[in-house]
């Protein structure tokens, strides 16, 4: 929590995301063969993967389950002391679950959940990727060579979560973990329909969107970054060849200014691919950009085809949507 308005800088970055899938091999094939992720390790029903410019052991954990959805979101703190400070703040907020010894690729971590129930954890100790000899590159500021599979993504970018009520989830991240609000959507009825937050110059490392089914704790999408907009067209061609459903894009959002494409991977989770980084925020006194309904058409789509209705309803795990008559 803040002291006399002093900002919190204890959370450094998005460390990794775990997704659940009923089709483990299909989901792993999607990320490895089409998006070029590297498989770091397997244990039990989980596969650990990373993009070629991700420095850690993994940024994605894929775990077999009865239905798709979110396993957890992990954040790395700026120091061991920062981890202890944030744990105390989470416990004071009543949303802590406790410590566990850690997982492949990282040390002990503290589990907690958002007000909506999304599972999360904080950690400090991480294992860095150990590049095998055949994958080493002369580009010393890159952890490995660019893979020659599919159209490889470069790094994890963000996660987007559905929430029954956006505002308390946004406020928890801001007040307890020190996230900064970058952009949001306010409806005419006074409801907050979406919020984009980060702890870095990125426009967002996490977003919350209103779950129109009224459900709690669901996943909307996980996103990986290309840095090259033309790669969206390249991977779209491959997706069409192999039968991966392209839900929307390529196009450009007004919110975040990012070039995007959304697809559904074989396990049923939505994946976003960023063609560029949108814009970066370096202003320490940034005033959040609020989009109102009168501006929202361009906020959602700056250019490209409109998003389908399912984009605003479908999340994982899927839920039954009542049919209006």
GROMACS .gro file of C-alpha atoms in nm:
model
  325
    1UNK     CA    1   0.000   0.000   0.000
    2UNK     CA    2   0.113   0.357  -0.051
    3UNK     CA    3   0.267   0.581   0.216
    4UNK     CA    4   0.159   0.944   0.179
    5UNK     CA    5   0.096   0.887  -0.189
    6UNK     CA    6   0.443   0.746  -0.254
    7UNK     CA    7   0.431   0.508  -0.556
    8UNK     CA    8   0.507   0.139  -0.507
    9UNK     CA    9   0.782  -0.005  -0.727
   10UNK     CA   10   0.801  -0.354  -0.580
   11UNK     CA   11   0.666  -0.555  -0.877
   12UNK     CA   12   0.901  -0.569  -1.174
   13UNK     CA   13   0.735  -0.769  -1.449
   14UNK     CA   14   0.513  -1.049  -1.569
   15UNK     CA   15   0.721  -1.363  -1.510
   16UNK     CA   16   0.503  -1.638  -1.655
   17UNK     CA   17   0.148  -1.758  -1.711
   18UNK     CA   18   0.009  -2.107  -1.664
   19UNK     CA   19  -0.278  -2.213  -1.889
   20UNK     CA   20  -0.488  -2.527  -1.858
   21UNK     CA   21  -0.582  -2.741  -2.157
   22UNK     CA   22  -0.775  -3.063  -2.222
   23UNK     CA   23  -0.549  -3.120  -2.528
   24UNK     CA   24  -0.195  -3.100  -2.393
   25UNK     CA   25  -0.017  -3.219  -2.706
   26UNK     CA   26  -0.232  -3.003  -2.934
   27UNK     CA   27  -0.167  -2.692  -2.726
   28UNK     CA   28   0.207  -2.764  -2.707
   29UNK     CA   29   0.217  -2.824  -3.085
   30UNK     CA   30   0.050  -2.486  -3.139
   31UNK     CA   31   0.303  -2.298  -2.928
   32UNK     CA   32   0.611  -2.495  -3.038
   33UNK     CA   33   0.559  -2.566  -3.408
   34UNK     CA   34   0.356  -2.260  -3.508
   35UNK     CA   35   0.476  -1.987  -3.269
   36UNK     CA   36   0.830  -2.122  -3.228
   37UNK     CA   37   0.839  -2.147  -2.848
   38UNK     CA   38   1.115  -2.361  -2.699
   39UNK     CA   39   1.025  -2.650  -2.471
   40UNK     CA   40   1.246  -2.614  -2.165
   41UNK     CA   41   1.125  -2.908  -1.959
   42UNK     CA   42   0.838  -3.147  -1.882
   43UNK     CA   43   0.716  -3.269  -1.548
   44UNK     CA   44   0.405  -3.473  -1.487
   45UNK     CA   45   0.115  -3.321  -1.679
   46UNK     CA   46   0.292  -2.988  -1.742
   47UNK     CA   47   0.516  -2.856  -2.021
   48UNK     CA   48   0.733  -2.546  -1.967
   49UNK     CA   49   0.801  -2.319  -2.266
   50UNK     CA   50   0.963  -1.986  -2.351
   51UNK     CA   51   1.001  -1.758  -2.652
   52UNK     CA   52   1.349  -1.705  -2.797
   53UNK     CA   53   1.395  -1.361  -2.638
   54UNK     CA   54   1.259  -1.465  -2.298
   55UNK     CA   55   1.552  -1.490  -2.055
   56UNK     CA   56   1.390  -1.708  -1.790
   57UNK     CA   57   1.345  -2.086  -1.773
   58UNK     CA   58   0.989  -2.043  -1.898
   59UNK     CA   59   0.720  -1.784  -1.955
   60UNK     CA   60   0.442  -2.031  -2.029
   61UNK     CA   61   0.341  -2.340  -1.835
   62UNK     CA   62   0.087  -2.562  -2.011
   63UNK     CA   63  -0.092  -2.809  -1.783
   64UNK     CA   64  -0.336  -3.083  -1.879
   65UNK     CA   65  -0.682  -3.038  -1.724
   66UNK     CA   66  -1.043  -3.130  -1.793
   67UNK     CA   67  -1.117  -2.790  -1.946
   68UNK     CA   68  -0.921  -2.486  -2.068
   69UNK     CA   69  -0.856  -2.184  -1.849
   70UNK     CA   70  -0.610  -2.004  -1.628
   71UNK     CA   71  -0.374  -2.194  -1.400
   72UNK     CA   72  -0.209  -1.887  -1.253
   73UNK     CA   73  -0.028  -1.561  -1.332
   74UNK     CA   74   0.319  -1.508  -1.181
   75UNK     CA   75   0.485  -1.174  -1.113
   76UNK     CA   76   0.851  -1.118  -1.026
   77UNK     CA   77   0.935  -0.855  -0.768
   78UNK     CA   78   1.225  -0.610  -0.781
   79UNK     CA   79   1.409  -0.769  -0.483
   80UNK     CA   80   1.367  -1.024  -0.203
   81UNK     CA   81   1.274  -0.738   0.030
   82UNK     CA   82   1.011  -0.617  -0.216
   83UNK     CA   83   0.860  -0.965  -0.217
   84UNK     CA   84   0.825  -0.961   0.162
   85UNK     CA   85   0.669  -0.612   0.156
   86UNK     CA   86   0.408  -0.708  -0.103
   87UNK     CA   87   0.322  -1.029   0.080
   88UNK     CA   88   0.243  -0.828   0.393
   89UNK     CA   89   0.023  -0.594   0.188
   90UNK     CA   90  -0.162  -0.885   0.025
   91UNK     CA   91  -0.220  -1.049   0.362
   92UNK     CA   92  -0.351  -0.721   0.501
   93UNK     CA   93  -0.594  -0.707   0.207
   94UNK     CA   94  -0.720  -1.056   0.299
   95UNK     CA   95  -0.640  -1.215  -0.038
   96UNK     CA   96  -0.332  -1.420   0.048
   97UNK     CA   97  -0.316  -1.800   0.029
   98UNK     CA   98   0.036  -1.870   0.155
   99UNK     CA   99   0.389  -1.969   0.059
  100UNK     CA  100   0.497  -2.278  -0.135
  101UNK     CA  101   0.842  -2.407  -0.219
  102UNK     CA  102   0.838  -2.314  -0.585
  103UNK     CA  103   0.829  -2.486  -0.921
  104UNK     CA  104   1.061  -2.571  -1.205
  105UNK     CA  105   1.238  -2.249  -1.300
  106UNK     CA  106   1.181  -2.049  -0.982
  107UNK     CA  107   1.218  -2.051  -0.607
  108UNK     CA  108   0.963  -2.010  -0.333
  109UNK     CA  109   0.656  -1.810  -0.422
  110UNK     CA  110   0.358  -1.659  -0.247
  111UNK     CA  111   0.014  -1.752  -0.375
  112UNK     CA  112  -0.280  -1.512  -0.369
  113UNK     CA  113  -0.586  -1.427  -0.573
  114UNK     CA  114  -0.758  -1.120  -0.710
  115UNK     CA  115  -1.094  -1.010  -0.569
  116UNK     CA  116  -1.250  -1.201  -0.859
  117UNK     CA  117  -1.057  -1.518  -0.777
  118UNK     CA  118  -0.786  -1.524  -1.046
  119UNK     CA  119  -0.493  -1.731  -0.908
  120UNK     CA  120  -0.164  -1.539  -0.891
  121UNK     CA  121   0.176  -1.564  -0.728
  122UNK     CA  122   0.471  -1.342  -0.644
  123UNK     CA  123   0.830  -1.460  -0.663
  124UNK     CA  124   1.187  -1.333  -0.667
  125UNK     CA  125   1.426  -1.622  -0.734
  126UNK     CA  126   1.426  -1.734  -1.098
  127UNK     CA  127   1.631  -1.974  -1.306
  128UNK     CA  128   1.772  -1.828  -1.626
  129UNK     CA  129   1.762  -2.017  -1.954
  130UNK     CA  130   2.081  -2.215  -2.014
  131UNK     CA  131   2.144  -2.202  -2.388
  132UNK     CA  132   2.264  -2.528  -2.542
  133UNK     CA  133   2.569  -2.497  -2.765
  134UNK     CA  134   2.375  -2.552  -3.088
  135UNK     CA  135   2.133  -2.268  -3.004
  136UNK     CA  136   2.389  -2.002  -2.909
  137UNK     CA  137   2.397  -1.679  -3.110
  138UNK     CA  138   2.657  -1.416  -3.189
  139UNK     CA  139   2.391  -1.160  -3.101
  140UNK     CA  140   2.498  -1.147  -2.738
  141UNK     CA  141   2.195  -0.952  -2.611
  142UNK     CA  142   1.962  -1.233  -2.722
  143UNK     CA  143   1.955  -1.557  -2.519
  144UNK     CA  144   1.949  -1.789  -2.821
  145UNK     CA  145   1.924  -1.810  -3.198
  146UNK     CA  146   1.597  -1.732  -3.368
  147UNK     CA  147   1.418  -2.067  -3.413
  148UNK     CA  148   1.352  -2.200  -3.761
  149UNK     CA  149   1.000  -2.324  -3.679
  150UNK     CA  150   0.677  -2.155  -3.777
  151UNK     CA  151   0.683  -1.777  -3.734
  152UNK     CA  152   0.848  -1.746  -3.392
  153UNK     CA  153   0.727  -1.493  -3.135
  154UNK     CA  154   0.993  -1.305  -2.939
  155UNK     CA  155   0.865  -1.269  -2.580
  156UNK     CA  156   0.562  -1.286  -2.357
  157UNK     CA  157   0.372  -0.957  -2.347
  158UNK     CA  158   0.063  -0.963  -2.127
  159UNK     CA  159  -0.238  -1.147  -1.993
  160UNK     CA  160  -0.602  -1.036  -2.017
  161UNK     CA  161  -0.851  -1.153  -1.754
  162UNK     CA  162  -1.229  -1.145  -1.745
  163UNK     CA  163  -1.385  -1.010  -1.425
  164UNK     CA  164  -1.738  -0.989  -1.291
  165UNK     CA  165  -1.652  -0.634  -1.178
  166UNK     CA  166  -1.346  -0.463  -1.327
  167UNK     CA  167  -1.301  -0.185  -1.070
  168UNK     CA  168  -1.218  -0.378  -0.749
  169UNK     CA  169  -0.973  -0.599  -0.937
  170UNK     CA  170  -0.803  -0.297  -1.092
  171UNK     CA  171  -0.793  -0.119  -0.758
  172UNK     CA  172  -0.639  -0.419  -0.583
  173UNK     CA  173  -0.348  -0.427  -0.829
  174UNK     CA  174  -0.297  -0.053  -0.795
  175UNK     CA  175  -0.331  -0.018  -0.417
  176UNK     CA  176  -0.163  -0.339  -0.304
  177UNK     CA  177   0.086  -0.425  -0.582
  178UNK     CA  178   0.168  -0.083  -0.727
  179UNK     CA  179   0.036  -0.124  -1.081
  180UNK     CA  180  -0.029   0.196  -1.277
  181UNK     CA  181  -0.352   0.246  -1.469
  182UNK     CA  182  -0.273   0.327  -1.832
  183UNK     CA  183  -0.611   0.323  -2.008
  184UNK     CA  184  -0.966   0.230  -1.919
  185UNK     CA  185  -1.323   0.221  -2.053
  186UNK     CA  186  -1.612   0.389  -1.874
  187UNK     CA  187  -1.966   0.319  -1.990
  188UNK     CA  188  -2.252   0.569  -1.985
  189UNK     CA  189  -2.404   0.384  -1.689
  190UNK     CA  190  -2.091   0.454  -1.484
  191UNK     CA  191  -1.959   0.098  -1.503
  192UNK     CA  192  -1.591   0.038  -1.578
  193UNK     CA  193  -1.581  -0.207  -1.869
  194UNK     CA  194  -1.206  -0.248  -1.903
  195UNK     CA  195  -0.873  -0.145  -1.749
  196UNK     CA  196  -0.516  -0.176  -1.882
  197UNK     CA  197  -0.235  -0.168  -1.625
  198UNK     CA  198   0.141  -0.211  -1.606
  199UNK     CA  199   0.444  -0.182  -1.380
  200UNK     CA  200   0.678  -0.104  -1.670
  201UNK     CA  201   0.677   0.131  -1.973
  202UNK     CA  202   0.454  -0.119  -2.157
  203UNK     CA  203   0.097  -0.002  -2.204
  204UNK     CA  204  -0.014  -0.312  -2.019
  205UNK     CA  205   0.113  -0.634  -1.873
  206UNK     CA  206  -0.235  -0.713  -1.751
  207UNK     CA  207  -0.586  -0.607  -1.845
  208UNK     CA  208  -0.927  -0.671  -1.696
  209UNK     CA  209  -1.240  -0.682  -1.910
  210UNK     CA  210  -1.598  -0.704  -1.791
  211UNK     CA  211  -1.724  -1.062  -1.807
  212UNK     CA  212  -2.063  -1.024  -1.972
  213UNK     CA  213  -2.171  -1.367  -1.849
  214UNK     CA  214  -2.130  -1.250  -1.488
  215UNK     CA  215  -1.875  -1.525  -1.423
  216UNK     CA  216  -1.570  -1.480  -1.201
  217UNK     CA  217  -1.201  -1.553  -1.246
  218UNK     CA  218  -1.189  -1.649  -1.615
  219UNK     CA  219  -0.912  -1.606  -1.873
  220UNK     CA  220  -0.967  -1.392  -2.180
  221UNK     CA  221  -0.626  -1.438  -2.344
  222UNK     CA  222  -0.251  -1.462  -2.309
  223UNK     CA  223  -0.038  -1.260  -2.551
  224UNK     CA  224   0.304  -1.304  -2.713
  225UNK     CA  225   0.493  -1.030  -2.897
  226UNK     CA  226   0.650  -1.032  -3.243
  227UNK     CA  227   0.785  -0.680  -3.285
  228UNK     CA  228   0.735  -0.714  -3.660
  229UNK     CA  229   0.383  -0.634  -3.786
  230UNK     CA  230   0.431  -0.831  -4.108
  231UNK     CA  231   0.464  -1.148  -3.901
  232UNK     CA  232   0.093  -1.131  -3.825
  233UNK     CA  233   0.026  -1.184  -4.194
  234UNK     CA  234   0.288  -1.458  -4.212
  235UNK     CA  235   0.144  -1.655  -3.920
  236UNK     CA  236  -0.216  -1.594  -4.040
  237UNK     CA  237  -0.125  -1.774  -4.363
  238UNK     CA  238   0.009  -2.070  -4.164
  239UNK     CA  239  -0.293  -2.075  -3.933
  240UNK     CA  240  -0.524  -2.091  -4.234
  241UNK     CA  241  -0.321  -2.378  -4.381
  242UNK     CA  242  -0.337  -2.593  -4.067
  243UNK     CA  243  -0.692  -2.510  -3.955
  244UNK     CA  244  -0.631  -2.283  -3.655
  245UNK     CA  245  -0.932  -2.058  -3.595
  246UNK     CA  246  -0.851  -1.689  -3.647
  247UNK     CA  247  -1.106  -1.506  -3.437
  248UNK     CA  248  -1.008  -1.149  -3.530
  249UNK     CA  249  -0.741  -0.953  -3.712
  250UNK     CA  250  -0.488  -0.870  -3.819
  251UNK     CA  251  -0.587  -0.518  -3.722
  252UNK     CA  252  -0.498  -0.234  -3.489
  253UNK     CA  253  -0.652  -0.136  -3.156
  254UNK     CA  254  -0.698   0.228  -3.062
  255UNK     CA  255  -0.658   0.130  -2.697
  256UNK     CA  256  -0.286   0.042  -2.663
  257UNK     CA  257  -0.229   0.121  -3.034
  258UNK     CA  258  -0.120  -0.239  -3.085
  259UNK     CA  259  -0.128  -0.444  -3.404
  260UNK     CA  260  -0.318  -0.760  -3.307
  261UNK     CA  261  -0.451  -1.098  -3.407
  262UNK     CA  262  -0.659  -1.330  -3.190
  263UNK     CA  263  -0.677  -1.707  -3.238
  264UNK     CA  264  -0.812  -2.005  -3.047
  265UNK     CA  265  -0.545  -2.267  -2.977
  266UNK     CA  266  -0.637  -2.640  -2.995
  267UNK     CA  267  -0.709  -2.662  -2.622
  268UNK     CA  268  -0.968  -2.384  -2.644
  269UNK     CA  269  -0.781  -2.086  -2.495
  270UNK     CA  270  -0.764  -1.754  -2.675
  271UNK     CA  271  -0.414  -1.634  -2.771
  272UNK     CA  272  -0.330  -1.283  -2.889
  273UNK     CA  273  -0.029  -1.206  -3.106
  274UNK     CA  274   0.112  -0.853  -3.095
  275UNK     CA  275   0.279  -0.734  -3.413
  276UNK     CA  276   0.438  -0.435  -3.241
  277UNK     CA  277   0.455  -0.288  -2.893
  278UNK     CA  278   0.192  -0.019  -2.942
  279UNK     CA  279   0.333   0.276  -2.753
  280UNK     CA  280   0.555   0.300  -2.445
  281UNK     CA  281   0.498   0.515  -2.137
  282UNK     CA  282   0.793   0.683  -1.968
  283UNK     CA  283   0.606   0.965  -1.791
  284UNK     CA  284   0.617   0.899  -1.413
  285UNK     CA  285   0.309   1.120  -1.371
  286UNK     CA  286   0.105   0.956  -1.649
  287UNK     CA  287  -0.264   1.047  -1.650
  288UNK     CA  288  -0.476   0.747  -1.752
  289UNK     CA  289  -0.656   0.767  -2.085
  290UNK     CA  290  -1.029   0.709  -2.039
  291UNK     CA  291  -1.240   0.596  -2.332
  292UNK     CA  292  -1.613   0.671  -2.316
  293UNK     CA  293  -1.884   0.507  -2.524
  294UNK     CA  294  -1.888   0.790  -2.779
  295UNK     CA  295  -1.518   0.725  -2.857
  296UNK     CA  296  -1.519   0.351  -2.816
  297UNK     CA  297  -1.559   0.241  -3.177
  298UNK     CA  298  -1.212   0.374  -3.261
  299UNK     CA  299  -1.078   0.264  -2.924
  300UNK     CA  300  -1.160  -0.098  -2.995
  301UNK     CA  301  -1.067  -0.099  -3.365
  302UNK     CA  302  -0.849   0.177  -3.508
  303UNK     CA  303  -0.840  -0.007  -3.839
  304UNK     CA  304  -0.941  -0.355  -3.950
  305UNK     CA  305  -1.261  -0.556  -3.929
  306UNK     CA  306  -1.487  -0.529  -3.620
  307UNK     CA  307  -1.437  -0.780  -3.342
  308UNK     CA  308  -1.698  -1.060  -3.342
  309UNK     CA  309  -1.959  -1.071  -3.066
  310UNK     CA  310  -1.797  -1.384  -2.917
  311UNK     CA  311  -1.481  -1.182  -2.841
  312UNK     CA  312  -1.670  -1.005  -2.562
  313UNK     CA  313  -1.835  -1.321  -2.425
  314UNK     CA  314  -1.606  -1.620  -2.476
  315UNK     CA  315  -1.345  -1.694  -2.213
  316UNK     CA  316  -1.200  -2.000  -2.047
  317UNK     CA  317  -1.326  -2.206  -1.888
  318UNK     CA  318  -1.630  -2.171  -2.119
  319UNK     CA  319  -1.968  -2.109  -1.959
  320UNK     CA  320  -2.321  -2.152  -2.084
  321UNK     CA  321  -2.463  -1.824  -2.212
  322UNK     CA  322  -2.843  -1.796  -2.176
  323UNK     CA  323  -3.020  -1.760  -2.510
  324UNK     CA  324  -3.230  -1.444  -2.527
  325UNK     CA  325  -3.578  -1.492  -2.675
   0.00000   0.00000   0.00000
